[in-house]
Coordinates of C-alpha atoms in Angstrom, one line a residue:
M1017 CA -8.5 86.1 -12.3
V1018 CA -9.1 85.1 -8.6
E1019 CA -10.3 88.1 -6.7
R1020 CA -8.8 88.6 -3.3
T1021 CA -10.8 89.3 0.1
P1022 CA -9.4 91.7 2.6
N1023 CA -8.9 89.5 4.1
S1024 CA -7.1 87.1 2.2
V1025 CA -3.4 86.5 2.5
A1026 CA -1.0 85.4 -0.5
A1027 CA 1.5 83.2 0.6
V1028 CA 4.6 81.8 -1.0
A1029 CA 5.7 78.2 -0.2
D1030 CA 9.7 78.0 0.6
S1031 CA 11.7 75.0 -0.4
Y1032 CA 13.7 72.7 1.7
S1033 CA 15.9 69.9 2.0
F1034 CA 15.8 67.1 4.5
Q1035 CA 18.3 67.3 6.7
V1036 CA 19.7 63.8 7.2
D1037 CA 21.6 63.1 11.1
L1038 CA 24.4 60.3 9.4
R1039 CA 24.6 59.0 13.1
G1040 CA 20.7 57.8 13.5
I1041 CA 21.0 56.3 9.7
V1042 CA 23.9 54.2 11.1
D1043 CA 21.8 53.0 14.2
L1044 CA 18.9 52.0 12.4
L1045 CA 20.9 50.1 9.6
S1046 CA 23.1 48.4 13.0
H1047 CA 20.1 47.6 14.7
H1048 CA 17.2 47.7 12.5
L1049 CA 17.9 46.9 9.2
Y1050 CA 21.0 44.7 9.3
S1051 CA 21.4 41.6 11.9
S1052 CA 24.7 42.3 12.7
P1053 CA 27.8 44.5 12.0
R1054 CA 29.4 41.7 10.3
V1055 CA 27.7 42.2 7.2
Y1056 CA 29.9 45.5 6.5
L1057 CA 32.0 43.1 4.9
R1058 CA 29.5 41.3 2.3
E1059 CA 28.8 45.0 1.7
L1060 CA 32.6 45.6 0.8
L1061 CA 32.8 42.3 -1.0
Q1062 CA 28.8 43.0 -3.0
N1063 CA 30.2 46.7 -4.4
A1064 CA 34.0 44.6 -5.5
V1065 CA 32.4 42.3 -7.6
D1066 CA 29.4 44.3 -8.7
A1067 CA 32.1 46.9 -10.1
V1068 CA 34.6 43.6 -11.6
T1069 CA 31.3 42.8 -13.1
A1070 CA 30.7 45.9 -15.2
R1071 CA 34.1 46.4 -16.0
A1072 CA 33.9 42.8 -17.7
Q1073 CA 31.0 43.6 -19.5
R1074 CA 33.2 46.0 -21.5
D1075 CA 36.2 43.9 -21.3
R1076 CA 36.7 40.6 -21.2
L1077 CA 40.3 40.3 -20.8
A1078 CA 40.6 42.7 -17.4
P1079 CA 41.7 41.0 -14.2
T1080 CA 39.1 40.4 -11.5
A1081 CA 41.2 39.3 -8.3
I1082 CA 39.7 41.0 -5.5
R1083 CA 41.9 41.4 -2.6
I1084 CA 41.8 42.6 1.2
T1085 CA 44.6 43.5 3.4
I1086 CA 44.6 43.9 7.1
D1087 CA 47.5 45.9 8.9
E1088 CA 47.2 47.8 12.0
T1089 CA 45.4 50.9 10.4
G1090 CA 42.5 48.9 9.7
L1091 CA 41.0 46.9 6.1
R1092 CA 41.3 47.7 2.6
I1093 CA 39.8 46.2 0.1
A1094 CA 41.1 46.3 -4.0
D1095 CA 39.2 45.4 -6.9
P1096 CA 40.4 45.8 -10.2
G1097 CA 36.8 47.1 -11.5
V1098 CA 35.2 50.3 -13.5
G1099 CA 35.7 52.3 -10.9
L1100 CA 33.9 55.9 -10.6
T1101 CA 34.7 59.7 -12.2
E1102 CA 34.6 62.6 -9.6
A1103 CA 30.9 63.4 -10.8
D1104 CA 30.2 59.6 -9.9
V1105 CA 31.3 59.9 -6.1
H1106 CA 29.6 63.0 -5.8
R1107 CA 26.2 60.9 -7.4
F1108 CA 26.7 57.9 -5.9
L1109 CA 28.8 58.1 -2.7
A1110 CA 27.4 61.2 -1.4
T1111 CA 23.7 60.6 -1.5
I1112 CA 22.0 58.2 0.7
G1113 CA 19.7 55.6 -1.3
R1114 CA 21.5 56.5 -4.4
S1115 CA 22.6 53.3 -6.4
S1116 CA 24.7 53.2 -10.0
K1117 CA 23.0 50.1 -10.6
R1118 CA 19.0 51.5 -10.1
D1119 CA 18.9 53.3 -13.8
D1120 CA 18.4 49.8 -14.8
L1121 CA 16.9 47.8 -12.4
E1122 CA 16.4 44.6 -14.3
G1123 CA 19.7 44.8 -15.0
A1124 CA 20.7 44.9 -11.8
R1125 CA 18.9 41.9 -10.6
R1126 CA 21.0 39.6 -13.3
E1127 CA 23.6 41.1 -13.3
F1128 CA 24.5 43.0 -9.9
L1129 CA 24.4 41.9 -6.6
G1130 CA 23.4 45.3 -4.9
Q1131 CA 20.6 47.8 -5.7
F1132 CA 19.7 49.8 -3.3
G1133 CA 22.2 52.3 -2.7
I1134 CA 23.1 52.2 1.0
G1135 CA 25.6 49.0 1.4
L1136 CA 28.6 51.6 1.9
L1137 CA 26.9 53.1 4.9
A1138 CA 26.6 49.4 6.8
C1139 CA 30.6 50.4 7.2
F1140 CA 30.0 52.5 9.8
T1141 CA 28.6 50.0 11.9
V1142 CA 32.4 49.3 12.7
A1143 CA 34.2 52.2 11.0
E1144 CA 35.2 55.5 12.1
T1145 CA 36.0 56.6 8.9
I1146 CA 35.5 55.4 5.2
R1147 CA 38.0 56.4 2.6
V1148 CA 37.5 55.5 -1.1
V1149 CA 39.8 55.9 -3.8
T1150 CA 38.8 55.3 -7.4
R1151 CA 39.5 55.3 -11.2
S1152 CA 37.3 55.0 -13.8
A1153 CA 38.3 52.3 -16.1
S1154 CA 35.1 54.1 -19.0
D1155 CA 37.1 57.4 -18.8
P1156 CA 40.9 56.7 -18.9
S1157 CA 41.1 60.5 -19.3
A1158 CA 39.4 61.4 -15.5
A1159 CA 42.0 62.0 -12.6
P1160 CA 41.7 59.7 -9.6
V1161 CA 39.4 60.5 -7.1
E1162 CA 39.6 60.5 -3.2
W1163 CA 36.5 60.2 -1.4
V1164 CA 36.8 60.3 2.5
A1165 CA 33.5 60.4 5.0
A1166 CA 33.4 60.3 8.4
A1167 CA 30.7 59.1 11.0
D1168 CA 29.5 62.4 11.8
G1169 CA 28.2 62.5 8.1
T1170 CA 31.0 64.9 6.7
Y1171 CA 32.8 64.2 3.9
S1172 CA 35.5 65.5 1.1
V1173 CA 36.6 64.9 -2.1
R1174 CA 39.9 65.4 -4.0
A1175 CA 41.2 65.2 -7.1
L1176 CA 44.6 62.8 -7.0
A1177 CA 47.3 63.0 -9.4
P1178 CA 47.2 60.0 -12.2
K1179 CA 50.6 58.5 -10.3
D1180 CA 48.9 58.2 -7.3
F1181 CA 46.5 55.6 -8.6
P1182 CA 47.6 54.7 -12.0
E1183 CA 44.8 51.6 -12.7
P1184 CA 41.4 51.6 -12.9
G1185 CA 39.5 50.3 -10.2
T1186 CA 38.8 51.2 -6.4
T1187 CA 40.2 50.6 -3.0
V1188 CA 38.1 51.3 0.2
Q1189 CA 39.9 51.8 3.5
L1190 CA 38.0 51.5 6.5
T1191 CA 39.5 53.0 9.9
P1192 CA 37.9 50.8 13.0
R1193 CA 36.0 53.2 15.8
T1194 CA 36.2 52.8 19.1
G1195 CA 34.9 49.3 20.7
A1196 CA 34.5 47.7 17.0
E1197 CA 38.8 46.6 16.3
S1198 CA 37.5 43.1 16.6
W1199 CA 36.0 42.9 13.4
F1200 CA 38.9 43.8 12.1
A1201 CA 40.9 40.8 13.5
P1202 CA 42.9 38.5 10.8
R1203 CA 40.9 35.8 11.8
R1204 CA 37.7 37.1 12.0
V1205 CA 37.9 38.8 8.7
I1206 CA 38.8 35.6 6.9
E1207 CA 36.0 33.7 8.9
L1208 CA 33.4 36.2 7.3
A1209 CA 35.1 36.4 4.0
R1210 CA 34.7 32.8 3.2
E1211 CA 31.1 32.5 4.7
F1212 CA 29.9 35.4 2.5
G1213 CA 32.3 34.7 -0.6
S1214 CA 33.2 31.4 -0.9
L1215 CA 31.1 30.8 -3.8
L1216 CA 31.8 33.6 -5.9
P1217 CA 33.1 33.7 -10.0
Y1218 CA 36.4 35.8 -8.9
A1219 CA 39.4 35.0 -7.3
V1220 CA 39.3 36.6 -3.2
T1221 CA 42.1 36.4 -1.0
V1222 CA 42.8 38.2 2.3
E1223 CA 46.3 39.4 3.5
S1224 CA 47.3 39.7 6.6
G1225 CA 51.2 40.1 8.0
G1226 CA 52.9 38.5 4.7
V1227 CA 50.4 35.7 4.5
V1228 CA 47.7 35.5 1.6
V1229 CA 44.7 33.3 2.2
P1230 CA 42.4 32.5 -0.5
I1231 CA 38.8 32.6 -0.1
T1232 CA 36.7 31.3 -3.3
D1233 CA 36.8 27.9 -4.0
G1234 CA 35.7 28.1 -7.5
P1235 CA 32.8 26.7 -8.7
P1236 CA 29.7 25.3 -6.6
V1237 CA 30.6 21.8 -5.3
W1238 CA 27.0 20.9 -7.7
R1239 CA 28.6 22.6 -10.8
R1240 CA 31.4 20.4 -10.9
D1241 CA 32.3 17.3 -13.0
Y1242 CA 33.1 13.9 -11.4
P1243 CA 34.3 10.5 -12.9
S1244 CA 31.0 9.2 -11.5
Q1245 CA 27.8 9.9 -10.1
V1246 CA 29.1 7.7 -7.0
E1247 CA 32.0 10.5 -6.4
R1248 CA 29.2 13.3 -7.2
R1249 CA 26.7 12.2 -4.5
A1250 CA 29.5 11.6 -2.0
A1251 CA 30.7 14.9 -2.8
L1252 CA 27.2 16.3 -2.3
L1253 CA 26.8 14.9 0.8
D1254 CA 30.0 16.4 2.4
F1255 CA 29.3 19.4 1.4
G1256 CA 26.0 19.5 2.9
E1257 CA 27.3 18.3 6.6
R1258 CA 29.8 20.9 6.3
T1259 CA 27.9 24.2 5.5
L1260 CA 24.3 23.1 6.9
G1261 CA 25.8 21.1 10.1
F1262 CA 24.0 17.7 10.1
T1263 CA 24.5 14.1 8.2
P1264 CA 22.1 14.5 5.7
L1265 CA 19.8 11.3 5.0
D1266 CA 19.7 12.1 1.3
L1267 CA 19.8 14.5 -1.4
I1268 CA 17.8 16.2 -4.0
E1269 CA 19.6 17.9 -6.8
L1270 CA 18.1 21.3 -8.0
D1271 CA 18.9 21.9 -11.5
T1272 CA 16.1 24.5 -12.2
D1273 CA 18.8 26.8 -14.7
L1274 CA 15.5 28.0 -16.5
A1275 CA 14.4 29.3 -13.3
G1276 CA 17.7 31.1 -12.6
V1277 CA 18.5 29.0 -9.5
S1278 CA 21.0 26.2 -8.8
G1279 CA 21.7 23.7 -6.0
V1280 CA 20.8 21.2 -3.9
A1281 CA 18.5 20.2 -1.4
Y1282 CA 19.6 17.7 1.8
V1283 CA 16.9 15.8 3.6
L1284 CA 17.2 16.0 7.4
A1285 CA 18.1 12.5 9.1
Q1286 CA 15.2 13.8 11.9
P1287 CA 11.6 14.4 11.6
G1288 CA 11.2 18.0 11.1
N1289 CA 8.5 20.4 12.4
P1290 CA 5.5 20.8 10.0
A1291 CA 4.5 24.3 12.1
E1292 CA 8.1 25.5 11.1
S1293 CA 9.1 26.3 7.1
S1294 CA 12.5 25.1 6.1
A1295 CA 15.5 27.6 6.6
H1296 CA 17.5 27.6 4.2
R1297 CA 21.2 28.7 2.4
V1298 CA 20.8 30.9 -0.5
Y1299 CA 23.5 32.5 -2.6
L1300 CA 23.1 35.8 -5.0
K1301 CA 25.4 35.2 -7.8
G1302 CA 27.7 33.5 -5.1
M1303 CA 27.4 35.7 -2.9
L1304 CA 25.7 34.6 0.4
L1305 CA 22.1 35.9 0.8
G1306 CA 21.6 34.3 4.5
D1307 CA 22.0 30.8 6.3
A1308 CA 18.3 31.0 7.7
V1309 CA 15.9 32.0 4.3
R1310 CA 12.3 31.2 4.4
G1311 CA 9.9 30.7 1.9
L1312 CA 11.9 29.0 -0.8
L1313 CA 10.1 25.7 -0.7
P1314 CA 6.7 25.3 0.1
D1315 CA 5.6 24.9 3.5
W1316 CA 4.9 21.2 3.3
A1317 CA 8.6 20.6 2.4
F1318 CA 10.0 20.9 5.7
F1319 CA 11.8 18.2 5.8
V1320 CA 14.5 19.4 3.3
R1321 CA 17.2 21.8 3.6
C1322 CA 18.4 24.0 0.7
V1323 CA 21.9 25.2 -0.7
I1324 CA 21.4 27.1 -3.9
D1325 CA 22.5 30.0 -5.7
T1326 CA 20.4 31.8 -7.6
D1327 CA 20.5 35.3 -10.2
S1328 CA 17.1 35.8 -10.8
L1329 CA 15.4 36.2 -7.0
R1330 CA 15.1 39.7 -5.7
P1331 CA 16.8 40.2 -2.1
T1332 CA 15.3 42.5 0.6
A1333 CA 16.9 46.2 1.7
S1334 CA 18.9 44.1 4.4
R1335 CA 20.3 41.5 1.4
E1336 CA 19.4 38.5 4.4
G1337 CA 16.2 37.7 2.8
L1338 CA 13.8 37.1 -0.3
Y1339 CA 11.8 39.6 -1.4
E1340 CA 8.0 38.0 -1.8
D1341 CA 6.7 38.7 -5.4
E1342 CA 5.9 37.0 -8.4
R1343 CA 8.9 35.2 -9.5
L1344 CA 9.4 34.0 -5.6
S1345 CA 6.3 32.4 -6.1
I1346 CA 7.0 30.5 -9.4
I1347 CA 10.6 29.6 -8.1
R1348 CA 9.0 28.1 -4.7
E1349 CA 6.5 25.8 -7.2
V1350 CA 9.1 24.7 -9.4
L1351 CA 11.7 23.6 -6.6
G1352 CA 8.4 21.9 -5.2
D1353 CA 7.7 19.8 -8.1
R1354 CA 11.5 19.3 -8.3
V1355 CA 10.8 17.2 -4.4
R1356 CA 7.6 15.8 -5.5
D1357 CA 9.7 14.3 -8.8
W1358 CA 12.3 12.9 -6.7
L1359 CA 9.7 11.0 -4.7
T1360 CA 8.2 9.6 -7.7
E1361 CA 11.3 8.6 -8.8
I1362 CA 12.7 6.6 -5.9
A1363 CA 9.3 5.5 -5.5
A1364 CA 9.3 3.8 -8.4
E1365 CA 12.9 2.9 -8.9
Q1366 CA 14.7 2.6 -5.2
P1367 CA 12.6 1.1 -2.6
Q1368 CA 14.9 0.8 -0.1
R1369 CA 15.8 4.5 -0.8
L1370 CA 11.8 5.4 -0.2
A1371 CA 11.8 3.2 2.6
A1372 CA 14.6 4.7 4.4
F1373 CA 13.1 8.0 3.7
L1374 CA 9.9 7.3 5.0
A1375 CA 10.9 5.8 8.3
V1376 CA 11.4 9.7 9.1
H1377 CA 9.4 11.6 7.1
A1378 CA 6.2 9.6 6.3
L1379 CA 4.2 13.0 7.4
G1380 CA 6.3 15.0 5.4
V1381 CA 5.0 13.1 2.7
K1382 CA 1.3 12.8 3.2
A1383 CA 1.5 16.6 3.9
M1384 CA 2.9 17.1 0.1
A1385 CA 0.1 14.3 -0.6
T1386 CA -2.8 16.3 0.4
H1387 CA -1.7 19.1 -2.2
S1388 CA -1.5 16.8 -5.4
P1389 CA -3.4 13.6 -5.9
E1390 CA -0.9 12.3 -8.5
L1391 CA 1.6 11.8 -5.8
F1392 CA -0.8 10.4 -3.7
Q1393 CA -2.2 7.4 -5.9
I1394 CA 2.2 7.1 -6.0
M1395 CA 2.7 7.0 -2.5
M1396 CA -0.4 4.8 -1.4
P1397 CA 1.2 1.5 -1.6
H1398 CA 3.8 2.6 0.6
L1399 CA 2.6 4.9 3.7
T1400 CA 0.7 2.8 6.1
F1401 CA -2.3 4.1 8.5
E1402 CA -3.6 3.3 11.4
T1403 CA -6.7 1.0 10.8
T1404 CA -8.9 -1.6 12.7
D1405 CA -6.5 -4.2 10.9
G1406 CA -3.0 -2.6 12.1
R1407 CA -0.8 -0.6 10.2
V1408 CA -1.2 -0.7 6.8
P1409 CA -1.5 0.9 3.6
L1410 CA -4.8 2.4 2.4
T1411 CA -4.7 0.4 -0.8
E1412 CA -4.3 -3.1 1.2
F1413 CA -6.9 -2.3 3.5
A1414 CA -10.1 -1.2 0.9
R1415 CA -9.3 -4.2 -0.8
N1416 CA -10.8 -5.6 2.6
H1417 CA -13.2 -2.9 3.4
P1418 CA -14.8 -1.5 0.4
V1419 CA -16.8 0.8 2.6
I1420 CA -14.0 3.2 5.0
R1421 CA -15.3 4.9 8.0
V1422 CA -13.1 7.4 9.4
T1423 CA -12.8 9.1 12.7
T1424 CA -12.8 12.1 13.4
T1425 CA -10.1 12.2 16.7
V1426 CA -7.6 9.6 18.0
E1427 CA -9.7 9.3 21.2
E1428 CA -12.4 8.2 19.1
F1429 CA -10.7 5.4 17.3
R1430 CA -9.5 4.2 20.3
Q1431 CA -12.8 4.4 21.8
V1432 CA -14.2 1.6 19.3
S1433 CA -11.1 0.0 17.1
S1434 CA -11.0 -3.1 18.9
T1435 CA -14.6 -3.8 18.8
A1436 CA -15.2 -2.6 15.2
A1437 CA -12.2 -4.7 14.4
A1438 CA -14.2 -7.4 16.2
Q1439 CA -17.3 -7.2 14.1
G1440 CA -15.3 -7.0 10.8
I1441 CA -16.0 -2.7 10.6
G1442 CA -13.3 -1.4 8.8
V1443 CA -12.5 1.7 10.2
V1444 CA -9.6 4.3 9.7
N1445 CA -7.4 6.8 12.9
G1446 CA -8.6 10.3 11.1
G1447 CA -7.1 11.7 14.3
Y1448 CA -3.1 12.5 12.7
A1449 CA -2.3 15.1 10.9
Y1450 CA -3.3 15.0 6.9
D1451 CA -4.7 11.0 7.9
R1452 CA -8.4 12.1 7.5
E1453 CA -7.9 14.4 4.3
L1454 CA -6.2 11.7 2.2
V1455 CA -8.6 9.1 3.5
A1456 CA -11.1 11.0 1.3
L1457 CA -9.3 11.1 -1.6
L1458 CA -9.8 7.3 -1.8
P1459 CA -13.1 7.0 -4.1
Q1460 CA -11.0 9.6 -6.4
L1461 CA -8.4 7.3 -6.9
L1462 CA -10.0 3.7 -6.3
P1463 CA -13.1 3.3 -7.7
G1464 CA -15.8 1.2 -5.7
V1465 CA -14.9 2.6 -2.3
E1466 CA -16.5 4.2 -0.3
V1467 CA -15.6 6.4 2.6
I1468 CA -18.1 7.8 5.2
D1469 CA -17.8 9.0 8.6
L1470 CA -17.5 7.1 11.7
D1471 CA -21.0 7.6 13.6
A1472 CA -21.6 6.0 16.8
A1473 CA -24.5 4.5 16.1
T1474 CA -22.8 2.3 13.0
I1475 CA -21.2 0.6 16.0
T1476 CA -24.0 -0.6 18.0
A1477 CA -26.1 -1.6 14.9
A1478 CA -23.2 -3.5 14.2
L1479 CA -23.7 -5.1 17.8
D1480 CA -25.8 -8.0 18.6
P1481 CA -29.2 -7.7 20.3
V1482 CA -29.4 -10.1 23.5
D1483 CA -32.5 -12.6 24.0
P1484 CA -35.6 -11.1 25.3
E1485 CA -35.5 -13.2 28.0
E1486 CA -32.0 -12.9 28.9
E1487 CA -32.2 -9.0 28.6
L1488 CA -35.5 -9.4 31.0
A1489 CA -33.8 -11.3 33.5
L1490 CA -30.7 -8.4 34.0
T1491 CA -34.1 -5.7 34.0
P1492 CA -33.1 -4.9 37.4
I1493 CA -29.7 -4.4 36.8
L1494 CA -30.1 -2.1 34.3
A1495 CA -32.6 0.1 35.7
L1496 CA -30.1 0.7 38.3
A1497 CA -27.3 1.2 35.9
R1498 CA -29.3 4.0 34.4
A1499 CA -29.8 5.6 37.5
T1500 CA -26.3 5.8 38.4
M1501 CA -25.3 6.6 34.5
D1502 CA -28.2 9.5 34.1
P1503 CA -26.4 12.0 36.0
L1504 CA -23.6 11.5 34.0
S1505 CA -25.8 12.0 30.6
C1506 CA -25.0 8.7 29.3
D1507 CA -27.4 5.8 28.4
V1508 CA -27.0 1.8 29.5
I1509 CA -27.7 -0.5 26.6
L1510 CA -26.9 -3.9 26.6
R1511 CA -25.6 -5.9 23.5
A1512 CA -23.3 -9.1 23.2
F1513 CA -20.2 -8.6 21.2
H1514 CA -16.6 -9.4 21.1
P1515 CA -14.1 -9.1 22.2
V1516 CA -15.3 -10.6 25.6
S1517 CA -12.3 -9.3 27.1
V1518 CA -14.0 -5.9 26.8
P1519 CA -16.9 -5.9 29.6
A1520 CA -18.3 -2.5 28.7
L1521 CA -17.9 0.1 25.4
Y1522 CA -18.1 3.9 26.2
L1523 CA -19.7 5.5 22.6
D1524 CA -20.3 9.0 22.0
G1525 CA -20.4 11.1 18.9
R1526 CA -19.7 14.6 18.1
A1527 CA -23.4 15.9 19.1
A1528 CA -22.8 14.1 22.0
R1529 CA -19.4 15.2 23.2
N1530 CA -20.8 19.0 22.1
E1531 CA -24.0 18.6 24.4
R1532 CA -21.5 17.7 27.3
T1533 CA -19.8 20.7 26.9
R1534 CA -23.1 22.4 26.7
A1535 CA -23.9 21.3 29.9
E1536 CA -20.6 21.8 31.6
T1537 CA -21.3 25.5 30.5
A1538 CA -24.8 25.9 31.8
I1539 CA -23.3 24.6 35.7
G1540 CA -21.1 28.0 35.7
A1541 CA -23.0 30.2 33.8
N1542 CA -25.6 33.4 35.1
A1543 CA -29.3 33.0 35.1
L1544 CA -30.1 34.4 31.4
W1545 CA -26.9 31.8 29.9
T1546 CA -28.0 28.8 32.0
E1547 CA -31.9 29.6 30.2
I1548 CA -30.5 29.5 27.0
L1549 CA -28.3 26.7 27.4
D1550 CA -31.4 24.9 29.0
A1551 CA -33.2 25.6 26.1
L1552 CA -31.0 23.7 24.0
D1553 CA -31.3 20.8 25.5
A1554 CA -34.1 19.4 23.8
A1555 CA -33.7 16.2 22.4
A1556 CA -29.7 16.2 23.1
P1557 CA -28.0 12.9 22.0
R1558 CA -26.1 11.3 25.6
A1559 CA -23.2 9.1 25.4
Q1560 CA -24.4 5.4 25.2
L1561 CA -22.2 2.8 27.9
V1562 CA -22.7 -0.7 26.0
L1563 CA -22.5 -3.8 28.8
N1564 CA -21.3 -6.7 26.5
Y1565 CA -23.3 -9.7 27.6
N1566 CA -20.4 -12.4 26.5
S1567 CA -18.5 -10.8 29.0
P1568 CA -18.1 -12.9 32.4
V1569 CA -17.7 -9.4 34.4
V1570 CA -20.8 -8.2 33.1
R1571 CA -22.9 -11.8 33.7
R1572 CA -21.6 -11.9 37.7
L1573 CA -23.0 -8.3 38.0
T1574 CA -26.7 -10.8 38.6
R1575 CA -24.4 -12.3 42.4
I1576 CA -24.3 -8.5 43.8
S1577 CA -27.5 -8.7 45.5
D1578 CA -26.4 -5.3 47.7
P1579 CA -27.4 -2.3 46.2
D1580 CA -24.7 0.0 46.6
F1581 CA -22.1 -2.0 45.9
L1582 CA -23.6 -2.8 42.6
K1583 CA -24.0 0.7 41.8
T1584 CA -19.9 0.9 42.8
A1585 CA -20.2 -1.6 40.5
V1586 CA -21.3 -0.7 37.2
E1587 CA -19.6 2.8 38.0
S1588 CA -16.7 0.8 37.8
L1589 CA -17.0 -0.4 34.5
Y1590 CA -18.2 3.1 33.3
G1591 CA -14.5 4.0 34.3
Q1592 CA -12.9 1.2 32.6
A1593 CA -14.6 1.9 29.5
L1594 CA -13.8 5.7 29.7
L1595 CA -9.7 4.9 30.3
L1596 CA -10.2 2.9 27.1
T1597 CA -10.9 5.8 25.4
H1598 CA -7.2 7.6 25.7
R1599 CA -8.9 10.7 26.3
P1600 CA -8.7 13.2 29.2
L1601 CA -10.9 12.5 32.0
R1602 CA -13.6 15.2 33.3
A1603 CA -13.3 16.2 36.8
A1604 CA -16.4 14.2 37.5
D1605 CA -15.3 11.2 36.0
T1606 CA -12.0 11.3 38.0
A1607 CA -14.1 11.4 41.6
L1608 CA -16.2 8.8 40.1
L1609 CA -13.1 6.5 39.5
N1610 CA -11.4 7.1 42.9
R1611 CA -14.9 6.4 44.7
A1612 CA -15.2 3.3 43.4
F1613 CA -12.1 2.2 43.6
G1614 CA -12.4 3.5 47.4
E1615 CA -15.3 1.6 47.7
F1616 CA -14.0 -1.6 46.5
L1617 CA -10.6 -1.4 48.5
S1618 CA -13.0 -1.0 51.5
W1619 CA -14.7 -4.5 50.3
A1620 CA -12.1 -6.3 49.9
T1621 CA -10.3 -4.9 53.1
Q1622 CA -13.8 -6.0 55.2
R1623 CA -13.7 -9.4 53.4
A1624 CA -9.9 -10.1 54.5
A1625 CA -10.8 -8.9 57.9
G1626 CA -13.8 -11.4 58.2
A1627 CA -11.8 -14.0 56.7
G1628 CA -9.1 -13.9 59.4
E1629 CA -11.9 -13.9 62.2
E1630 CA -13.0 -16.9 60.5
T1631 CA -9.8 -18.7 60.8
E1632 CA -9.3 -17.8 64.4

């Protein structure tokens, strides 16, 4: 027994029900849950299909045709489905969020389109009133029921005489609200009905002004029989072009009935964007879920667009996307495997088809191969990489270069490619997407092949040293060149190498680039940071300007007697070597190039003027 103090107060909590502002709910649906009021017709079709499906489970001979009628009063949709009793009407139509399919959720997933019990409210985005007349097929003795709801949240229910609605089923009538009449125009209703319901398993028609327009086209094109594979392929390609709005390069049939998914993947005729996942057209048991659904395929399969029908995936509340769950993850993997299998098949049996595909989508295949060494092994003879031997497959390149060096960036490859090729050093450009990762897989697939990162010291070591006497003769020039390059954190060395058309080679590794960034940061830093950054300068690596003794241009430097002009010549060689790397120039490098160009122009002008005076 609880003893109460004099100050204690016994309180009894009252119980209340939430009050729902229907206009607020409708605003939430139209502006946040659904992408457009157009979904109202999908929700009507969905309820009708579910009702017909429920009755068909009990009576296989029951009618299934769904009729949409448009006249001056609005829109009606009639179905010969399972119908509702008066108790059902109060339970399901008047309770927001209650679904007649919710009691058996797994059954709802497999047999019915709807799950969330809010679909009928979507009609209030375009309708002022909703009138539902229904008669239950499961209880023939029950009277027909009329349920009328208004957008202000009020509704009424009354029983009708059996003669007023003699057959089981449901008719939903919408009265347009002011400003939404365009959604009830016959042409628009037909377009929406075809878009959402063309693949439904039951016949759907739209009648207006005495004209009846069929909506459904029968089974999906990929489930039809054709006299030959050629005709089947032509029909599938035509369907893809009409449905997706582009001419496919190729197609992949997705026959995965065990996963509850069927359809076709269409290969884009233009390169896709690897940074953006594909958007697909997805049907749920024949009803269009969305035409830009993402997450259906792995991210690497960005080069295909799918049209699929599924009875196993779970839609989001808006029924315009797929719910991310374990089942979707499994199906995503299954469909990804199907795309890989297709590539394997055409690589082995149809090389021309593969070549046409790779001409557009080599990047996509490389993306897939990073996730599948088995696929990479199959595709290696067909994928080309930028190397010092040109654009060649890695299988061919590995035969000539058992030790393969790979660069980190495109600029690093361009910096050394011509010189490395002349020295017989095998280098692969690893700066492009996925190339570096794929080259790293080679030792697993090609025994005896070694892959190592390219180091600037490797190139330097491969260059021939210059005879000591010849280098001694260039000591004054080298001394001036080193003094000129020192402020730019660049050393100068002399080597003999090919091609002779390259007078100077600029080499810097990752450590040297980091050091240059550190030095540039220290210039604009405060005193504390400058001291910290300067402490990191101990034995910091520097870039190298390698002068080519085999180049006639370098040898002519000995003929320059003017120290200032010699300095300009060295700066010009440095600028040319930088330009050969194709990397962005720093402000200091741009200023140096402009200064050297100006000096040469001034010298040429003075020489031309002097020659003119001598002629006179």
